[in-house]
XYZ file of N, CA and C in Angstrom:
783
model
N -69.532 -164.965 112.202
C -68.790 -164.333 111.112
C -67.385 -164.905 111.025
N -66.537 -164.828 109.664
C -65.088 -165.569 109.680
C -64.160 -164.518 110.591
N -63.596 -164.784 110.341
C -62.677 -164.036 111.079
C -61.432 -163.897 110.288
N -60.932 -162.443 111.190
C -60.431 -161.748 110.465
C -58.738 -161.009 110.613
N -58.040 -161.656 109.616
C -56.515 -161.594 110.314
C -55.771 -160.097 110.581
N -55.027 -160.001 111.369
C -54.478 -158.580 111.775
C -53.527 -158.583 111.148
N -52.770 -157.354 110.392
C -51.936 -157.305 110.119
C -50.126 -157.702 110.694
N -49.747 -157.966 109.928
C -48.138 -158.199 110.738
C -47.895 -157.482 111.809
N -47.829 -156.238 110.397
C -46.563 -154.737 111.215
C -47.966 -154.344 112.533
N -49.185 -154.887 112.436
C -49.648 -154.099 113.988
C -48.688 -154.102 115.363
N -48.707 -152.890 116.038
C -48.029 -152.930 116.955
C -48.989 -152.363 118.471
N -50.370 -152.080 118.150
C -51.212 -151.316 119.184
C -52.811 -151.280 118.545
N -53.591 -151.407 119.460
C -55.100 -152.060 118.984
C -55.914 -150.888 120.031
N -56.241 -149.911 119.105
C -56.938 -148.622 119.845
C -58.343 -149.333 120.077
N -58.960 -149.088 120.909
C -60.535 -149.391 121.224
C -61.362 -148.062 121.822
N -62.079 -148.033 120.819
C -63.346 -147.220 121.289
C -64.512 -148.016 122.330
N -65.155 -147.438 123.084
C -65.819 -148.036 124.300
C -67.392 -148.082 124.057
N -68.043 -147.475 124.156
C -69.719 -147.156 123.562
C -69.686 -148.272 122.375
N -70.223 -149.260 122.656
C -70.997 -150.463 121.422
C -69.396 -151.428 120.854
N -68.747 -151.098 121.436
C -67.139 -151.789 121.061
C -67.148 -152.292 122.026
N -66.276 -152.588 122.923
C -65.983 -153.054 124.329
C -67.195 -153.025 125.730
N -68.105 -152.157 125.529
C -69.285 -152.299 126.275
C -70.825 -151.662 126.120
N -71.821 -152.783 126.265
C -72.977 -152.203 125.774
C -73.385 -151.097 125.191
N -73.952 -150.454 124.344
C -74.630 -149.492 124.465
C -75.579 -148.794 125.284
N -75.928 -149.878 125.157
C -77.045 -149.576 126.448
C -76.715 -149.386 128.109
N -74.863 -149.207 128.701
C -74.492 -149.302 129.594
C -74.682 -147.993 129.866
N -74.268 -146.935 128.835
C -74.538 -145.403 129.180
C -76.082 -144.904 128.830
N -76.852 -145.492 127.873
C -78.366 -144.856 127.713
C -79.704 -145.336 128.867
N -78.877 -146.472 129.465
C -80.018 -146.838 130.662
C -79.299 -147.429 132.022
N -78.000 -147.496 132.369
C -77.278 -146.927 133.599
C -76.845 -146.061 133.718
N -76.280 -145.207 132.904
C -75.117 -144.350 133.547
C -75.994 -142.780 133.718
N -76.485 -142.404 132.249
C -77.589 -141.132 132.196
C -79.039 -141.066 133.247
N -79.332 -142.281 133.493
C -80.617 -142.560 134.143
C -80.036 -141.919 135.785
N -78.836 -142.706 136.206
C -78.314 -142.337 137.719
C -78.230 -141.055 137.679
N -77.148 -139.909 136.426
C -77.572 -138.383 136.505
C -78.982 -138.268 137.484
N -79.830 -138.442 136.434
C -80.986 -137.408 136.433
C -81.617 -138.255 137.893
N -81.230 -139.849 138.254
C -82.415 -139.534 139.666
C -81.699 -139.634 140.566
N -80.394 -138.816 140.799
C -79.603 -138.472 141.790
C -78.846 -137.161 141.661
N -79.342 -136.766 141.191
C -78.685 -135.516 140.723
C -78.778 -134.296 141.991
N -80.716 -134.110 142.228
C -80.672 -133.033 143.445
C -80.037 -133.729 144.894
N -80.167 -134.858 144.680
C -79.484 -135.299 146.052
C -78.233 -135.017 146.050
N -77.226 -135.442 145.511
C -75.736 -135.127 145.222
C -75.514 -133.929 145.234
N -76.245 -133.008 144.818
C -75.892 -131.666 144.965
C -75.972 -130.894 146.296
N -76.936 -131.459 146.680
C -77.788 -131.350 148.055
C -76.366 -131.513 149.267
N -75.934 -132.571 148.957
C -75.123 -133.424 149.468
C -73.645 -132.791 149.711
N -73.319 -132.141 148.909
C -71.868 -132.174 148.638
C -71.477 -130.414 148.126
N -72.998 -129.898 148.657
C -72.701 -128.069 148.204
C -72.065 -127.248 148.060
N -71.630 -127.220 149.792
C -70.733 -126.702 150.306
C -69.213 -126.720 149.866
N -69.001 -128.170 148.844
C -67.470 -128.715 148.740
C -66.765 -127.940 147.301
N -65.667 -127.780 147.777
C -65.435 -126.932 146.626
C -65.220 -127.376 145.381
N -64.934 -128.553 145.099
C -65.217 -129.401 143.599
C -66.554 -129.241 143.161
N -67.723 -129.311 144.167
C -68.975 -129.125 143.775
C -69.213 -127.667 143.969
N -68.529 -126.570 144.316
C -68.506 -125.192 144.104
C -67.924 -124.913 142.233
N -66.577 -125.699 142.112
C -66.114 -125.420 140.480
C -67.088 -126.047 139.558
N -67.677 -126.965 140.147
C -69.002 -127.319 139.015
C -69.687 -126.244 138.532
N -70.387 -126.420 139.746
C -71.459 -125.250 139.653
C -70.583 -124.300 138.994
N -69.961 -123.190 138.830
C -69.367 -122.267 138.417
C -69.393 -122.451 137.430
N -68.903 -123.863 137.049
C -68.693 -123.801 135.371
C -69.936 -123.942 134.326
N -70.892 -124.263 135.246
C -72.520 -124.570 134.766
C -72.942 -123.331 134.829
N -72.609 -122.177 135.578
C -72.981 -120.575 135.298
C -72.477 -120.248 134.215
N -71.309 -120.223 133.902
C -70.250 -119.493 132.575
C -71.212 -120.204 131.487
N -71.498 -121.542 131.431
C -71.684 -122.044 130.389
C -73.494 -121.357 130.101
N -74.217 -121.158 130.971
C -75.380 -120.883 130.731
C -75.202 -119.196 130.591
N -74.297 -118.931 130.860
C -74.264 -117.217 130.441
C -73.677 -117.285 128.732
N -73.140 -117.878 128.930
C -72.537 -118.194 127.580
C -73.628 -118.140 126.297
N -74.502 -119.651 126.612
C -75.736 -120.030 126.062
C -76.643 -118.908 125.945
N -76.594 -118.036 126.668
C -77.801 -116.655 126.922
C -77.242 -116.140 125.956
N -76.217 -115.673 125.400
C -75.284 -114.494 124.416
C -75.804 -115.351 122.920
N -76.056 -116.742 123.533
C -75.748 -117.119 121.947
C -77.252 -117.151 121.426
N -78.209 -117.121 122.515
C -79.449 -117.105 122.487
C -80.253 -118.683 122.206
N -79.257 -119.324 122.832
C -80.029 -120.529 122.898
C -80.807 -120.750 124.326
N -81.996 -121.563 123.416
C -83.205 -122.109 124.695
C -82.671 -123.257 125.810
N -82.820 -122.112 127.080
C -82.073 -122.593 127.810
C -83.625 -122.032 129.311
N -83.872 -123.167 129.726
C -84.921 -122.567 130.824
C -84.000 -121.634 132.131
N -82.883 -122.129 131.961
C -82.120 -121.469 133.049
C -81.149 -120.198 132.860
N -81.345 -119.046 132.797
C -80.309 -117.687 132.471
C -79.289 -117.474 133.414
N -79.716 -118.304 134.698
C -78.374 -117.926 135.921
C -78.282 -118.757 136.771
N -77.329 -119.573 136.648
C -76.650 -120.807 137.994
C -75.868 -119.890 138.839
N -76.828 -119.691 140.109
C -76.107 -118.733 140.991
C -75.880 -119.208 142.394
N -74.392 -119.162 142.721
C -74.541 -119.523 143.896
C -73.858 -118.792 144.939
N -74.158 -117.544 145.483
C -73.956 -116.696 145.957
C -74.113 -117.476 147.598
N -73.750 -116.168 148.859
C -73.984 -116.522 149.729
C -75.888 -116.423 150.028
N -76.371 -115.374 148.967
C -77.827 -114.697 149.153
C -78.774 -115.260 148.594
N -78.314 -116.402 147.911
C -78.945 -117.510 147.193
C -79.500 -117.935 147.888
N -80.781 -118.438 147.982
C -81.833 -119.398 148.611
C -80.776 -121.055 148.063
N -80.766 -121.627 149.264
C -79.770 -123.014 148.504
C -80.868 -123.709 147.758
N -82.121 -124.443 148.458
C -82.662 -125.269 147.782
C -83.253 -124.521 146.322
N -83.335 -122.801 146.261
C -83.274 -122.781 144.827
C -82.249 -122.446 143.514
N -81.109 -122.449 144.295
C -80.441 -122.482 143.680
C -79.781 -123.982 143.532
N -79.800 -124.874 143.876
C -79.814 -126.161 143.227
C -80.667 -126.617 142.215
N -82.023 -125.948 142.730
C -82.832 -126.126 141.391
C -82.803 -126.065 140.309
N -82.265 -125.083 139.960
C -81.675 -123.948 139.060
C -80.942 -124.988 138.241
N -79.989 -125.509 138.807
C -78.647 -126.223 138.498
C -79.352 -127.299 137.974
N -79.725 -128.261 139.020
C -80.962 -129.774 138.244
C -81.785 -129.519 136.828
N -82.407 -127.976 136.761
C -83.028 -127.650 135.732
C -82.381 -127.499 134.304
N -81.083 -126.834 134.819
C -79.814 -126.727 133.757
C -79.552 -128.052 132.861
N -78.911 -128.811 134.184
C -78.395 -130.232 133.758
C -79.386 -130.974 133.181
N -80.517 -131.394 133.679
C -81.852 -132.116 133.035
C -82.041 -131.020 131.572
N -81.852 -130.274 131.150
C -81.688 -129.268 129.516
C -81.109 -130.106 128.820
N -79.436 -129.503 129.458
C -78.171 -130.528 128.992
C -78.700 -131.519 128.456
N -79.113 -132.359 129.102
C -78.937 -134.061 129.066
C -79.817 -134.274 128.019
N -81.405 -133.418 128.068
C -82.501 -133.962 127.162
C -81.865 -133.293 125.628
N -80.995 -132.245 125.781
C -80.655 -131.635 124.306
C -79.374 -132.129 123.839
N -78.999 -133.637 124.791
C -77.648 -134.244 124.186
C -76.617 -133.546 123.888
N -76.253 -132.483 124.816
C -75.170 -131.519 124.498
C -73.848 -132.492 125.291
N -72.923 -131.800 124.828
C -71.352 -132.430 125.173
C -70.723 -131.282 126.026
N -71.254 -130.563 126.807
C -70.812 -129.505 127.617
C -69.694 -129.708 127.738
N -68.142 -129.061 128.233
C -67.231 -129.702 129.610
C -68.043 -129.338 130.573
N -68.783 -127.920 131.092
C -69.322 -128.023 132.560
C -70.137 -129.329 132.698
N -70.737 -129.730 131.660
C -72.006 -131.599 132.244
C -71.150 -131.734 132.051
N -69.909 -132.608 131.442
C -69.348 -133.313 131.396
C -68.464 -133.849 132.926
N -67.794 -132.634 133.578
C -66.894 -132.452 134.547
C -68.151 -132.672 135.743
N -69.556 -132.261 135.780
C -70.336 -132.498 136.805
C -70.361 -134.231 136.762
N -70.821 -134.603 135.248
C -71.204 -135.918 135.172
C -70.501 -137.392 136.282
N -68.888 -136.527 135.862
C -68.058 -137.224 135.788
C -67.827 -137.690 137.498
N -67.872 -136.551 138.025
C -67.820 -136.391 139.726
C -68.663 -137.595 140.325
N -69.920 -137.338 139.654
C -71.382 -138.165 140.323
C -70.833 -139.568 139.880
N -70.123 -139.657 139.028
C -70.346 -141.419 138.424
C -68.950 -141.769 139.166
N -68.254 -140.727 139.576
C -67.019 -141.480 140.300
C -67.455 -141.879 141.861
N -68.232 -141.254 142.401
C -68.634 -141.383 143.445
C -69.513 -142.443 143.527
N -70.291 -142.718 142.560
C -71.167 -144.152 142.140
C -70.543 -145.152 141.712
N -69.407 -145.210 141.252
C -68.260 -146.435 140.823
C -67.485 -146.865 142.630
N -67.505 -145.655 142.832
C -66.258 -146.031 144.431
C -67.375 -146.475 145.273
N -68.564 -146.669 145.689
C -69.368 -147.052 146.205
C -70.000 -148.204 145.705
N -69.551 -148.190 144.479
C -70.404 -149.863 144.335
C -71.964 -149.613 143.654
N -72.564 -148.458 143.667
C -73.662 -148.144 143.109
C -73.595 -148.284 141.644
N -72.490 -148.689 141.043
C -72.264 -148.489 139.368
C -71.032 -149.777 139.299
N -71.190 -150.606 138.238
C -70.025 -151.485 137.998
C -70.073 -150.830 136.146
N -69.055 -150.791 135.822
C -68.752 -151.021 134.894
C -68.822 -151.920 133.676
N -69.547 -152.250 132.460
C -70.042 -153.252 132.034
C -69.197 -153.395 130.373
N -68.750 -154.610 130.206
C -67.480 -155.191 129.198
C -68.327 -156.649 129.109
N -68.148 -156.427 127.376
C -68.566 -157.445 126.663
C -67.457 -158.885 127.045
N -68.157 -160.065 127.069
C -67.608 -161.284 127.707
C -66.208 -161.733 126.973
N -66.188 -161.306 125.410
C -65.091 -161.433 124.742
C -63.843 -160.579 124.618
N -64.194 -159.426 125.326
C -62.820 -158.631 125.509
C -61.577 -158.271 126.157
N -62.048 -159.050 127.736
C -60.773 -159.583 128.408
C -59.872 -160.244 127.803
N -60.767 -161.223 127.620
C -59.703 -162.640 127.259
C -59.129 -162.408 125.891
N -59.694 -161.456 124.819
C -59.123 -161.063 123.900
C -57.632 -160.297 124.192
N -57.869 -159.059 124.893
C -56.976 -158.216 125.297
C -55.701 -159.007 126.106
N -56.157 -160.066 126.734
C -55.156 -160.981 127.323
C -54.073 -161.586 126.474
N -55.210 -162.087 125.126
C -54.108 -162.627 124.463
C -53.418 -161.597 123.736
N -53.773 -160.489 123.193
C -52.943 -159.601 122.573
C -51.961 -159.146 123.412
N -52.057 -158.685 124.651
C -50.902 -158.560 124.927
C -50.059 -159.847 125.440
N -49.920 -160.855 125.452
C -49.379 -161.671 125.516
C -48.716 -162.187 124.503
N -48.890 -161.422 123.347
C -48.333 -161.286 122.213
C -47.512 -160.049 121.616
N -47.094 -159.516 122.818
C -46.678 -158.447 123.110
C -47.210 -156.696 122.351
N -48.468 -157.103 121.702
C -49.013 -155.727 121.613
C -49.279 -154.563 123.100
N -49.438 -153.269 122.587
C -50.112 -152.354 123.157
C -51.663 -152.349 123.004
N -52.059 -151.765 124.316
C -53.880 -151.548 123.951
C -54.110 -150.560 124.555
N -54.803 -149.956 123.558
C -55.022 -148.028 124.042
C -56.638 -147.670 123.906
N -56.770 -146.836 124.927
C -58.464 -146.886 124.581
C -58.628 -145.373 123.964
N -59.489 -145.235 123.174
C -59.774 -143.361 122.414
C -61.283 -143.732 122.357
N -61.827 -142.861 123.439
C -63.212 -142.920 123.515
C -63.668 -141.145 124.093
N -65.146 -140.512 123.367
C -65.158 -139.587 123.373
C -65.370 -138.857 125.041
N -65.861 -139.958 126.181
C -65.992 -139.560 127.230
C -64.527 -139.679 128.006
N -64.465 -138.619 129.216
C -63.230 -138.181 129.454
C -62.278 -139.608 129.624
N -61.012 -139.137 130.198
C -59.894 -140.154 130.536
C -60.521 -140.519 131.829
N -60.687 -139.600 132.807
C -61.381 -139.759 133.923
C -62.605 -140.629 133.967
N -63.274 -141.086 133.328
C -64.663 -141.449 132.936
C -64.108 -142.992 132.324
N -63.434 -143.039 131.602
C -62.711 -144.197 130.951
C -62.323 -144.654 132.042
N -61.536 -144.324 132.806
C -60.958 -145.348 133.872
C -61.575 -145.401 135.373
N -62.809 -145.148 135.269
C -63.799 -145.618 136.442
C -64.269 -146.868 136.298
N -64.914 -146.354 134.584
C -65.735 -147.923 134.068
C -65.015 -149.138 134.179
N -63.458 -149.142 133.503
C -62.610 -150.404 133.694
C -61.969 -150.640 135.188
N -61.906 -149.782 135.804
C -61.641 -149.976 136.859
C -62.234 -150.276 137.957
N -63.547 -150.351 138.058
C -64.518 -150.744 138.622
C -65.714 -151.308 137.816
N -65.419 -152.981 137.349
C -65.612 -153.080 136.053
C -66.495 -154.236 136.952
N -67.658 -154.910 136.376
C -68.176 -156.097 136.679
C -67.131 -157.693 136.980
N -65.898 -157.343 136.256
C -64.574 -158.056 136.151
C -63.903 -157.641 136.643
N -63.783 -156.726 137.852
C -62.866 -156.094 138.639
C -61.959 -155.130 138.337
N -60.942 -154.632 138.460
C -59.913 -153.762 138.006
C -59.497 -154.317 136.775
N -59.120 -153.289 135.493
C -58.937 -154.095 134.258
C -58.345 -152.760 133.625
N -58.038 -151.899 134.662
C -57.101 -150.962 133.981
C -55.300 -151.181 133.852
N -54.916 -152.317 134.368
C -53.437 -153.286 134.085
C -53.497 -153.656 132.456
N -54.655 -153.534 132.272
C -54.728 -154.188 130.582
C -54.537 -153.150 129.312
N -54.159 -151.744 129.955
C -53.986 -150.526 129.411
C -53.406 -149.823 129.464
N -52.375 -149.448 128.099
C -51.473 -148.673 128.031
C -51.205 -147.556 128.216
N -53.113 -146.989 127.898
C -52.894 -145.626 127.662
C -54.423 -145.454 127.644
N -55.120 -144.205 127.429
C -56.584 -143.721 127.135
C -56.616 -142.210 126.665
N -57.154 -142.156 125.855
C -57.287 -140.598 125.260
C -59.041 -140.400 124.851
N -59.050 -139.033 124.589
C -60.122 -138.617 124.860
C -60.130 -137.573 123.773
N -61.555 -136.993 124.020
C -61.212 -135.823 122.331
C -60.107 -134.836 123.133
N -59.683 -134.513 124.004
C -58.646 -133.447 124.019
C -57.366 -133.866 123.111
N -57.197 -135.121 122.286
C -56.428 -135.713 121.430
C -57.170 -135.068 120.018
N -58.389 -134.457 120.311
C -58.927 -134.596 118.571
C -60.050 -135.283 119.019
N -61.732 -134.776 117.877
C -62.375 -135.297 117.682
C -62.109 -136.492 116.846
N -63.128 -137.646 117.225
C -63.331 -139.469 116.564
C -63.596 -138.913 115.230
N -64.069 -138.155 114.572
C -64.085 -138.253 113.396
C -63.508 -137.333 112.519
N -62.007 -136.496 112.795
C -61.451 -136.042 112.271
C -59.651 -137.150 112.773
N -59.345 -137.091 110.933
C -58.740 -138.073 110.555
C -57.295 -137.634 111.288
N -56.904 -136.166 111.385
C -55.863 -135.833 112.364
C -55.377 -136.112 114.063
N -56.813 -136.629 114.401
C -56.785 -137.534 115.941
C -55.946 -138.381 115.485
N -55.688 -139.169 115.117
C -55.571 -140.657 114.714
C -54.032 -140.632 114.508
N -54.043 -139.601 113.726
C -52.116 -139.195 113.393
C -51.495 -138.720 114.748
N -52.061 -138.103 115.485
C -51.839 -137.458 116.782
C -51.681 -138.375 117.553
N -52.625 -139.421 118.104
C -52.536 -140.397 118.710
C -51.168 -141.136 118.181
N -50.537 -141.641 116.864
C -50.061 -142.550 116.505
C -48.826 -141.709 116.851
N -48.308 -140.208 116.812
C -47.739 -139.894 117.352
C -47.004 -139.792 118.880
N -48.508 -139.678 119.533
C -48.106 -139.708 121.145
C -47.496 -141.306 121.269
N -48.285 -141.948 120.732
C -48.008 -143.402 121.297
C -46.160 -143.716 120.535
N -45.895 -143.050 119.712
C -44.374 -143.418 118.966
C -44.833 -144.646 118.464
N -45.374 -144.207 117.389
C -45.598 -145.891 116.232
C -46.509 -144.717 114.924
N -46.216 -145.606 113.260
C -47.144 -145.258 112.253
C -48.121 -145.642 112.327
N -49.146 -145.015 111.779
C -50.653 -145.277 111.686
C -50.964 -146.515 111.250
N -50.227 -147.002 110.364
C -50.728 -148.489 109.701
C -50.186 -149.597 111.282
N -49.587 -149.175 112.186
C -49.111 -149.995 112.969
C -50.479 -149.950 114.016
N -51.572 -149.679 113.961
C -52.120 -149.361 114.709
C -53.687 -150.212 114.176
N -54.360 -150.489 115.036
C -55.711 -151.414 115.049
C -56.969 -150.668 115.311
N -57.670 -150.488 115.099
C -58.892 -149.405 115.417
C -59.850 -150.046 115.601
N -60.480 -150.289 116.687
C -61.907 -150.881 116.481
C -63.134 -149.993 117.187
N -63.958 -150.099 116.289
C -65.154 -149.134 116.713
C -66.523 -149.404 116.056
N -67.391 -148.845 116.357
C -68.964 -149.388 116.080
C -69.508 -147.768 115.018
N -68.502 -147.284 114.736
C -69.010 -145.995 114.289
C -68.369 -145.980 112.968
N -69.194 -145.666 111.789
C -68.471 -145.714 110.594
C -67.678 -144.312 110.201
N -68.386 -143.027 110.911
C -67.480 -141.844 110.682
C -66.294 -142.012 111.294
N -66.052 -142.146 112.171
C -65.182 -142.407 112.944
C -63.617 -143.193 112.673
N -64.690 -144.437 111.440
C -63.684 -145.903 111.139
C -63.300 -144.946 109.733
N -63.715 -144.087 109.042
C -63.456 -143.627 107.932
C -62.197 -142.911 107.919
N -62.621 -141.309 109.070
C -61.052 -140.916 109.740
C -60.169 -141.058 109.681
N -59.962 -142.985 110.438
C -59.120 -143.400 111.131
C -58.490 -144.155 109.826
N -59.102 -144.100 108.775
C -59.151 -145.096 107.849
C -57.840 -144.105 106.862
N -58.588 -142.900 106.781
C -58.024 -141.605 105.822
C -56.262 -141.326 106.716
N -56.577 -141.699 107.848
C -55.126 -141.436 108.656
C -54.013 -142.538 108.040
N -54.307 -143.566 107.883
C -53.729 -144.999 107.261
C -53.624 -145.808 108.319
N -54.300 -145.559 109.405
C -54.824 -146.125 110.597
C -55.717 -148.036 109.800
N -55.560 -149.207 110.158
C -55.769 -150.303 110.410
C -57.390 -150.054 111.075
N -58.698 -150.685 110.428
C -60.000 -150.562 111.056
C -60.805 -151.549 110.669
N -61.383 -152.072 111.866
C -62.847 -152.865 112.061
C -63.587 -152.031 112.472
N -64.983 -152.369 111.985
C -66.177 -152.317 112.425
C -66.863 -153.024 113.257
N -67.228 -152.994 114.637
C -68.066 -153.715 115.436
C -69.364 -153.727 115.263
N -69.831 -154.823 115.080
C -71.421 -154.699 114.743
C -72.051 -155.956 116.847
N -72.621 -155.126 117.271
C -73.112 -155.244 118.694
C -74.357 -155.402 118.794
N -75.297 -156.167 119.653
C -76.809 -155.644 119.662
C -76.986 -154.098 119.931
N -77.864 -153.626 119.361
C -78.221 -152.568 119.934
C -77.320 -150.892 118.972
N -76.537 -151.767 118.324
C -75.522 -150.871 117.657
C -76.403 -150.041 116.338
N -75.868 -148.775 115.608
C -76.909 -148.557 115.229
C -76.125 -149.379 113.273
N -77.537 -149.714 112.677
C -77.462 -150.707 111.838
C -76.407 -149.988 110.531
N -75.598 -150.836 109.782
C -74.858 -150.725 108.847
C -75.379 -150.415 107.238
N -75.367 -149.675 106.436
C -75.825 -149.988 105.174
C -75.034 -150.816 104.480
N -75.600 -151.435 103.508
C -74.789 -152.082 102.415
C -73.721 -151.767 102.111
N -73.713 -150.495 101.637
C -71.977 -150.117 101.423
C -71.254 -149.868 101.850
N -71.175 -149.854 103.594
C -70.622 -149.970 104.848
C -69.758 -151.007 104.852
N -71.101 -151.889 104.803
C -70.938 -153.653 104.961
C -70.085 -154.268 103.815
N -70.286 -153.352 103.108
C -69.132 -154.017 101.833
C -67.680 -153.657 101.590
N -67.706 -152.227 102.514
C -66.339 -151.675 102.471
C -65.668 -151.771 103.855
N -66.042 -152.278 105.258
C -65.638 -152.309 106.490
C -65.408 -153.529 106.594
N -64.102 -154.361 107.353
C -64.219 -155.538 107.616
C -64.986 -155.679 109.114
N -65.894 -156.328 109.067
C -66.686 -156.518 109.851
C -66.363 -157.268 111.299
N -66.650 -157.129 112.515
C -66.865 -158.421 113.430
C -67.646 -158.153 114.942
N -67.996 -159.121 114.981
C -69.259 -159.216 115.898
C -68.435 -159.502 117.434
N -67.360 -160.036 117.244
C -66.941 -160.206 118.368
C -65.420 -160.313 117.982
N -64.424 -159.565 119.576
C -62.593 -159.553 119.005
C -62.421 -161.057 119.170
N -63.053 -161.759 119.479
C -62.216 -163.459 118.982
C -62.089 -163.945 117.502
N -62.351 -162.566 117.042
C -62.735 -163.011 115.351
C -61.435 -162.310 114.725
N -60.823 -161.650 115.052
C -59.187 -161.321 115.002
C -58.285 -161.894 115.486
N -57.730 -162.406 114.591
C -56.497 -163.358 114.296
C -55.363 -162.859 114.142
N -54.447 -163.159 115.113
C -52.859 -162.764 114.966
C -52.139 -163.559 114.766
N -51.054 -163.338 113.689
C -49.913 -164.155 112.914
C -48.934 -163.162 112.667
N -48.142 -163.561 113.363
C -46.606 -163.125 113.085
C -45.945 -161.958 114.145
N -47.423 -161.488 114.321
C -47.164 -160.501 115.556
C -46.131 -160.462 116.697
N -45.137 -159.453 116.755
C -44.089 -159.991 118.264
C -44.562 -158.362 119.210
């Protein structure tokens, strides 16, 4: 594809992570797969500890919660009492989370469990982090051109900086200014974007957006936020009038900077 020039006044190049900067397929067949076939072990593992006590807790509230609202939930009580049978009350919990996961919910309790297990799988080496071949050396040259690079991706800050930091390319969180998460605002409400351009002290048009999601690029678009579209294998496909209204690119070597300080 041609490529595609950045504006002057840019001063900061937000990146979304999922199908932008790394596979899709890094979270639908590494990262979710390790959940579910390590899940009773880890729990098994680490019961007693009280980070894995506030989990659990928060996986009770949330399934009591779910009971009020009357959603199908095989599990009515994550209990972990002293009178609890342990191995069934882990069960309980595995049964919960395996719900979660198959009903694609965005819990914080999965989320904050998720997050534990994959940090412990990043610091061990059981998980590298996976970044498309063109985005180092991209990010290198932008900031060497004295931009900012900020990442806004919907999985936590915590979660963001495992993956780059224990990255197939080694530590690659030096290459980042900053990372936000929806506690900034949901990706597809156009007030994230103003918020962000706020925290960071710069206007929206000073700002670069790249992402594989067209709700998202629309938002960011309505904010007066600067946006590409990443088109990735595996990404999900563009319509025509996407394709006619998004500037497109398959890869960041296809963004061109002029004038930029």
């Amino acid at each position: 594809m041609a490529a595609i020039a950045v504006s002057e006044i840019t001063r900061v190049f937000l990146l979304d992570i999922e199908g932008t900067t790394t596979p899709i397929t890094f979270v639908k067949d590494i990262l979710f797969p390790y959940i579910r076939e390590n899940l009773e072990e880890y729990l098994s593992a680490h019961w007693e500890e009280d980070e894995c006590k506030q989990d659990v807790h928060l996986l009770k509230k949330q399934a009591e919660e779910d009971l009020r609202q009357n959603k199908a939930c095989p599990v009515h009580a994550v209990d972990q009492t002293v009178h609890t049978d342990e191995e069934k009350a882990i069960r309980e919990v595995v049964d919960n989370v395996l719900w979660q996961m198959a009903a694609d919910r965005k819990s914080t309790a999965l989320k904050q469990l998720q997050g534990h297990m994959w940090r412990a799988a990043y610091m061990t080496g059981k998980i590298k982090g996976e970044v498309y071949q063109d985005v180092v050396p991209a990010i290198r040259r932008w900031r060497h051109h004295g931009l900012k690079v900020y990442i806004y991706s919907s999985g936590s800050v915590e979660a963001q900086k495992l993956l780059f930091g224990y990255s197939v390319e080694g530590d690659l969180l030096d290459l980042f200014d900053g990372h936000f998460d929806t506690n900034i605002g949901a990706k597809v409400e156009s007030k994230s974007y103003e918020n962000i351009a706020e925290r960071i002290g710069c206007q929206p048009e000073e700002i670069m957006f790249l992402t594989d999601v067209t709700r998202e690029a629309k938002a960011a678009e309505d904010a007066g936020v600067n946006v590409a579209v990443v088109v990735r294998p595996g990404n999900m496909e563009l319509n025509e009038e996407e394709r006619n209204h998004y500037r497109i690119i398959t890869s960041f070597n296809q963004l061109e900077l002029s004038g930029n300080v």
